[in-house]
Each structure stands twice: as structure tokens, then as C-alpha cells.
Amino acid sequence: MRLILLGPPGAGKGTQSQRLIAKYGVVQLSTGDMLRSAVAAGTPVGVRAKAIIDRGELMPDDIMIELIADRLSDADTASGFVLDGFPRTVGQAEALDELLDGKHLALDAVIEITVDDAVLEGRIATRAQESGGARGDDTLETLKRRLAVYHAQTEPVAAYYRSREMLKTVDGMGTMDQVGEAIDTLLSARTEA
Ligand code: AMP
């Protein structure tokens, strides 16, 4: 199973990825997690990423594409993966298509989780409180920037997959379990088709 989870910050991509990992035995490829590890390790990419993440902006496409290309060459991705946080621009989506074509692999589905901006602001405020500010970008100010970036740069990625008839949308306003069930239903409909 090879999936992309699309959705704004706070939509629950990380949580739903965890569910899918447990259910399908695939690996989660979270570019946000990869960058946070690079920041913690102080690598050149990490040093560059820190300021960009804290501002709520996006890392350059070429760096992100290289990160994902490297990761997709690891053996543990052979049985499938859930991409969480990538692609975030149409350029990244095009590069991913090329990368997968080169490996003769296809995506099974692209799932967009939609949530209203006002609800996301509430969720991020809670996440910031619960994590004790562990994520420097979990502030209302950065969230607003991240949402603006999402609307401008990542919503066109949803349109990109919609025009290829690959996009499935689930309502992300319900509970974690409700959203998880909606994703399961969608994936089983696809498997039976
Ligand atoms: P996330 O954990 O997915 O919300 O990502 C946290 C931050 O990492 C984002 O706000 C961006 O600054 C950066 N980032 C993660 N994935 C990407 C990507 N695919 N392209 C550009 N920047 C990214």
C-alpha cells in the first residue's frame, strides 16, 4: 500500500499515519519528522531547516525531493509507505511521480483530510499546551503562516491529484476514530473495486 496523506497542519495526518502503519504494516515517511531529526542532529540541512520551520515556511523543493528520494531507496519502504507532509508543492508532486515511475511503482491513493481553519487553530493551541511547547512552530502566529502557505502552495497539490482522478477527500472534523474509519472505508472500497 502506497499512500499520500494531504491536509493542513493539525488535520491529524500524523495520527492517521500511525493507524495506517499498524493496519497495513507500512512505514510512515514524515518529512517534518526527518527535518526535526536533522535539526536535533545539527546537520547542514537541519541548520537551514530550523529558521524556516520556526517561520512556518517551506524548505526548498530540491532539498525535500533529495530527502525523499534517499528514503525511498531504503529497503523498509519496499512493502509500502504513507507519505505524511510530502508533497507540499506541485513541484514536489511532479518529482515524486518521476521518482515512482523510475521504480515502476504507483500510488494506491491520495487522501486529503479537510478541516476548517478555525478548528485547526484550536487544535494547535491544545497541542502546544500538551507538548509544553516541544514544537517551536506550534504557536498561533506560526500556525497562521503555515495555513496561508498551505492554502497557497499545498492546496494546488490536491488539485494536481484530483485532475488525475487519484484524490479522495475525508472530513477531518470528526474524532480520530471517525476519521480513521472514513479512511478505512475509502481504502477498502478501493481494494474491492
Ligand atoms: P510538519 O511536521 O509536516 O508539519 O512539517 C513541519 C515543517 O517542516 C513545515 O512547516 C515546513 O517548514 C517543513 N516541511 C516539512 N515537510 C516539508 C516539505 N515537504 N516541503 C517543504 N517544507 C517541509
CSV table of C-alpha atoms and ligand atoms in Angstrom, one decimal:
chain,number,residue,atom,x,y,z
A,1,MET,CA,0.0,0.0,0.0
A,2,ARG,CA,1.5,3.3,-1.1
A,3,LEU,CA,-0.4,6.4,0.2
A,4,ILE,CA,-0.2,10.1,0.5
A,5,LEU,CA,-1.9,11.9,3.3
A,6,LEU,CA,-2.6,15.5,2.5
A,7,GLY,CA,-4.0,18.1,4.9
A,8,PRO,CA,-3.3,21.3,6.7
A,9,PRO,CA,-1.3,21.5,9.9
A,10,GLY,CA,-3.3,19.9,12.8
A,11,ALA,CA,-5.6,17.9,10.5
A,12,GLY,CA,-4.4,14.6,12.1
A,13,LYS,CA,-2.1,13.3,9.4
A,14,GLY,CA,0.4,12.0,11.9
A,15,THR,CA,-2.2,10.2,14.0
A,16,GLN,CA,-3.9,8.7,10.9
A,17,SER,CA,-0.4,7.7,9.6
A,18,GLN,CA,0.2,5.8,12.8
A,19,ARG,CA,-3.2,3.9,12.4
A,20,LEU,CA,-2.3,3.0,8.8
A,21,ILE,CA,1.1,1.8,9.8
A,22,ALA,CA,-0.4,-0.6,12.4
A,23,LYS,CA,-3.1,-1.8,10.0
A,24,TYR,CA,-1.1,-2.2,6.8
A,25,GLY,CA,2.4,-2.8,8.1
A,26,VAL,CA,3.8,0.1,6.0
A,27,VAL,CA,6.3,2.8,7.1
A,28,GLN,CA,5.5,6.4,7.8
A,29,LEU,CA,7.6,8.9,5.8
A,30,SER,CA,7.1,12.2,7.6
A,31,THR,CA,9.3,14.9,6.1
A,32,GLY,CA,8.5,17.1,9.2
A,33,ASP,CA,10.0,14.4,11.4
A,34,MET,CA,13.0,14.0,9.1
A,35,LEU,CA,13.7,17.7,9.3
A,36,ARG,CA,13.2,17.8,13.1
A,37,SER,CA,15.8,15.0,13.4
A,38,ALA,CA,18.2,16.9,11.2
A,39,VAL,CA,17.7,20.0,13.3
A,40,ALA,CA,18.4,17.9,16.5
A,41,ALA,CA,21.5,16.4,14.9
A,42,GLY,CA,22.7,19.8,13.7
A,43,THR,CA,23.3,18.6,10.1
A,44,PRO,CA,23.7,21.3,7.4
A,45,VAL,CA,20.1,20.6,6.3
A,46,GLY,CA,19.0,20.9,9.9
A,47,VAL,CA,20.7,24.2,10.5
A,48,ARG,CA,18.9,25.6,7.4
A,49,ALA,CA,15.6,24.0,8.4
A,50,LYS,CA,15.4,25.4,11.9
A,51,ALA,CA,14.7,29.0,10.9
A,52,ILE,CA,12.4,28.0,8.1
A,53,ILE,CA,10.3,25.7,10.2
A,54,ASP,CA,10.1,28.3,13.0
A,55,ARG,CA,8.8,30.8,10.5
A,56,GLY,CA,6.2,28.4,9.2
A,57,GLU,CA,7.6,28.5,5.7
A,58,LEU,CA,8.6,25.7,3.3
A,59,MET,CA,12.1,24.2,2.7
A,60,PRO,CA,13.3,24.4,-0.9
A,61,ASP,CA,11.9,21.7,-3.2
A,62,ASP,CA,15.3,20.3,-4.2
A,63,ILE,CA,16.3,19.6,-0.6
A,64,MET,CA,13.0,17.9,0.1
A,65,ILE,CA,13.0,15.8,-3.1
A,66,GLU,CA,16.5,14.6,-2.3
A,67,LEU,CA,15.5,13.6,1.3
A,68,ILE,CA,12.5,11.6,0.0
A,69,ALA,CA,14.4,10.1,-2.9
A,70,ASP,CA,17.1,8.8,-0.4
A,71,ARG,CA,14.5,7.5,1.9
A,72,LEU,CA,12.6,5.7,-0.8
A,73,SER,CA,15.7,3.8,-1.7
A,74,ASP,CA,15.8,2.2,1.8
A,75,ALA,CA,14.7,-1.4,1.9
A,76,ASP,CA,12.0,-0.9,4.6
A,77,THR,CA,9.9,1.1,2.1
A,78,ALA,CA,9.5,-1.8,-0.3
A,79,SER,CA,6.4,-3.1,1.4
A,80,GLY,CA,4.7,0.2,1.2
A,81,PHE,CA,4.6,3.7,2.8
A,82,VAL,CA,2.4,6.5,4.0
A,83,LEU,CA,3.8,9.9,3.0
A,84,ASP,CA,2.9,12.5,5.6
A,85,GLY,CA,3.9,16.1,4.8
A,86,PHE,CA,5.2,15.4,1.3
A,87,PRO,CA,4.5,16.5,-1.4
A,88,ARG,CA,3.7,20.0,-0.3
A,89,THR,CA,4.1,21.8,-3.6
A,90,VAL,CA,3.2,20.8,-7.2
A,91,GLY,CA,7.0,20.7,-8.0
A,92,GLN,CA,7.4,18.1,-5.3
A,93,ALA,CA,4.4,16.1,-6.6
A,94,GLU,CA,5.8,16.1,-10.1
A,95,ALA,CA,9.2,15.0,-8.8
A,96,LEU,CA,7.5,12.2,-6.8
A,97,ASP,CA,5.7,11.0,-9.9
A,98,GLU,CA,9.1,10.8,-11.8
A,99,LEU,CA,10.7,9.0,-8.8
A,100,LEU,CA,8.0,6.4,-8.6
A,101,ASP,CA,7.8,5.9,-12.4
A,102,GLY,CA,11.5,5.2,-12.3
A,103,LYS,CA,10.9,2.5,-9.8
A,104,HIS,CA,7.8,1.2,-11.7
A,105,LEU,CA,5.7,1.9,-8.6
A,106,ALA,CA,2.3,3.5,-8.4
A,107,LEU,CA,0.4,5.3,-5.6
A,108,ASP,CA,-2.7,3.5,-4.3
A,109,ALA,CA,-4.4,6.6,-3.1
A,110,VAL,CA,-4.0,10.2,-2.2
A,111,ILE,CA,-6.2,11.1,0.8
A,112,GLU,CA,-6.9,14.7,1.7
A,113,ILE,CA,-8.1,15.4,5.2
A,114,THR,CA,-10.1,18.6,5.3
A,115,VAL,CA,-10.6,20.7,8.5
A,116,ASP,CA,-11.8,24.3,8.9
A,117,ASP,CA,-9.1,26.8,9.7
A,118,ALA,CA,-10.8,27.9,13.0
A,119,VAL,CA,-10.9,24.3,14.3
A,120,LEU,CA,-7.2,23.9,13.4
A,121,GLU,CA,-6.3,27.0,15.4
A,122,GLY,CA,-8.0,25.4,18.5
A,123,ARG,CA,-6.2,22.0,17.9
A,124,ILE,CA,-2.8,23.6,17.6
A,125,ALA,CA,-3.3,25.6,20.7
A,126,THR,CA,-4.1,22.4,22.6
A,127,ARG,CA,-1.1,20.6,21.0
A,128,ALA,CA,1.2,23.4,22.1
A,129,GLN,CA,-0.1,23.2,25.7
A,130,GLU,CA,0.1,19.4,25.9
A,131,SER,CA,3.6,19.2,24.4
A,132,GLY,CA,4.8,22.1,26.6
A,133,GLY,CA,6.0,23.9,23.5
A,134,ALA,CA,8.1,21.0,22.3
A,135,ARG,CA,7.5,22.1,18.7
A,136,GLY,CA,8.7,25.7,18.1
A,137,ASP,CA,6.2,26.0,15.3
A,138,ASP,CA,3.1,25.2,17.4
A,139,THR,CA,2.2,28.9,18.1
A,140,LEU,CA,-0.8,30.7,16.8
A,141,GLU,CA,1.3,33.1,14.8
A,142,THR,CA,3.3,30.4,13.1
A,143,LEU,CA,0.1,28.4,12.5
A,144,LYS,CA,-1.5,31.3,10.7
A,145,ARG,CA,1.6,31.5,8.4
A,146,ARG,CA,1.6,27.7,7.9
A,147,LEU,CA,-2.1,27.8,7.0
A,148,ALA,CA,-1.6,30.6,4.5
A,149,VAL,CA,1.3,28.6,3.0
A,150,TYR,CA,-0.9,25.5,2.9
A,151,HIS,CA,-3.7,27.3,1.0
A,152,ALA,CA,-1.2,28.9,-1.4
A,153,GLN,CA,1.2,26.1,-2.1
A,154,THR,CA,-0.3,22.7,-0.9
A,155,GLU,CA,-3.9,23.0,-2.0
A,156,PRO,CA,-2.8,23.1,-5.6
A,157,VAL,CA,-1.2,19.6,-4.9
A,158,ALA,CA,-4.8,18.4,-4.1
A,159,ALA,CA,-5.9,19.8,-7.4
A,160,TYR,CA,-3.0,18.1,-9.1
A,161,TYR,CA,-4.1,14.7,-7.9
A,162,ARG,CA,-7.8,15.5,-8.4
A,163,SER,CA,-7.2,16.2,-12.0
A,164,ARG,CA,-5.5,12.7,-12.2
A,165,GLU,CA,-8.6,11.2,-10.5
A,166,MET,CA,-6.4,10.0,-7.6
A,167,LEU,CA,-7.7,12.3,-4.9
A,168,LYS,CA,-10.1,11.0,-2.1
A,169,THR,CA,-11.3,13.5,0.4
A,170,VAL,CA,-12.3,12.7,4.0
A,171,ASP,CA,-13.9,15.1,6.5
A,172,GLY,CA,-11.3,15.6,9.2
A,173,MET,CA,-13.7,17.4,11.6
A,174,GLY,CA,-14.8,14.3,13.5
A,175,THR,CA,-13.0,12.3,16.2
A,176,MET,CA,-9.7,10.5,15.4
A,177,ASP,CA,-11.7,7.2,15.2
A,178,GLN,CA,-14.3,8.6,12.9
A,179,VAL,CA,-11.7,10.0,10.6
A,180,GLY,CA,-9.8,6.7,10.8
A,181,GLU,CA,-13.0,4.7,9.9
A,182,ALA,CA,-13.7,7.0,6.9
A,183,ILE,CA,-10.2,6.3,5.6
A,184,ASP,CA,-10.6,2.6,6.1
A,185,THR,CA,-13.9,2.6,4.2
A,186,LEU,CA,-12.4,4.5,1.4
A,187,LEU,CA,-9.4,2.2,1.2
A,188,SER,CA,-11.5,-1.0,1.3
A,189,ALA,CA,-13.8,0.4,-1.4
A,190,ARG,CA,-10.7,0.8,-3.5
A,191,THR,CA,-9.3,-2.6,-2.8
A,192,GLU,CA,-12.7,-4.2,-3.7
A,193,ALA,CA,-13.1,-2.2,-6.9
B,1,AMP,P1,5.1,19.0,9.5
B,1,AMP,O1,5.6,18.3,10.7
B,1,AMP,O2,4.8,18.1,8.3
B,1,AMP,O3,4.0,19.9,9.8
B,1,AMP,O4,6.4,19.9,9.0
B,1,AMP,C1,6.9,20.9,9.8
B,1,AMP,C2,7.7,21.9,8.9
B,1,AMP,O5,8.7,21.3,8.2
B,1,AMP,C3,6.8,22.6,7.9
B,1,AMP,O6,6.1,23.7,8.4
B,1,AMP,C4,7.9,23.0,6.9
B,1,AMP,O7,8.6,24.2,7.3
B,1,AMP,C5,8.9,21.9,6.9
B,1,AMP,N1,8.5,20.8,5.9
B,1,AMP,C6,8.0,19.6,6.2
B,1,AMP,N2,7.8,18.9,5.0
B,1,AMP,C7,8.1,19.7,4.0
B,1,AMP,C8,8.0,19.6,2.6
B,1,AMP,N3,7.6,18.5,2.0
B,1,AMP,N4,8.4,20.7,1.9
B,1,AMP,C9,8.9,21.8,2.5
B,1,AMP,N5,9.0,22.0,3.8
B,1,AMP,C10,8.6,21.0,4.6
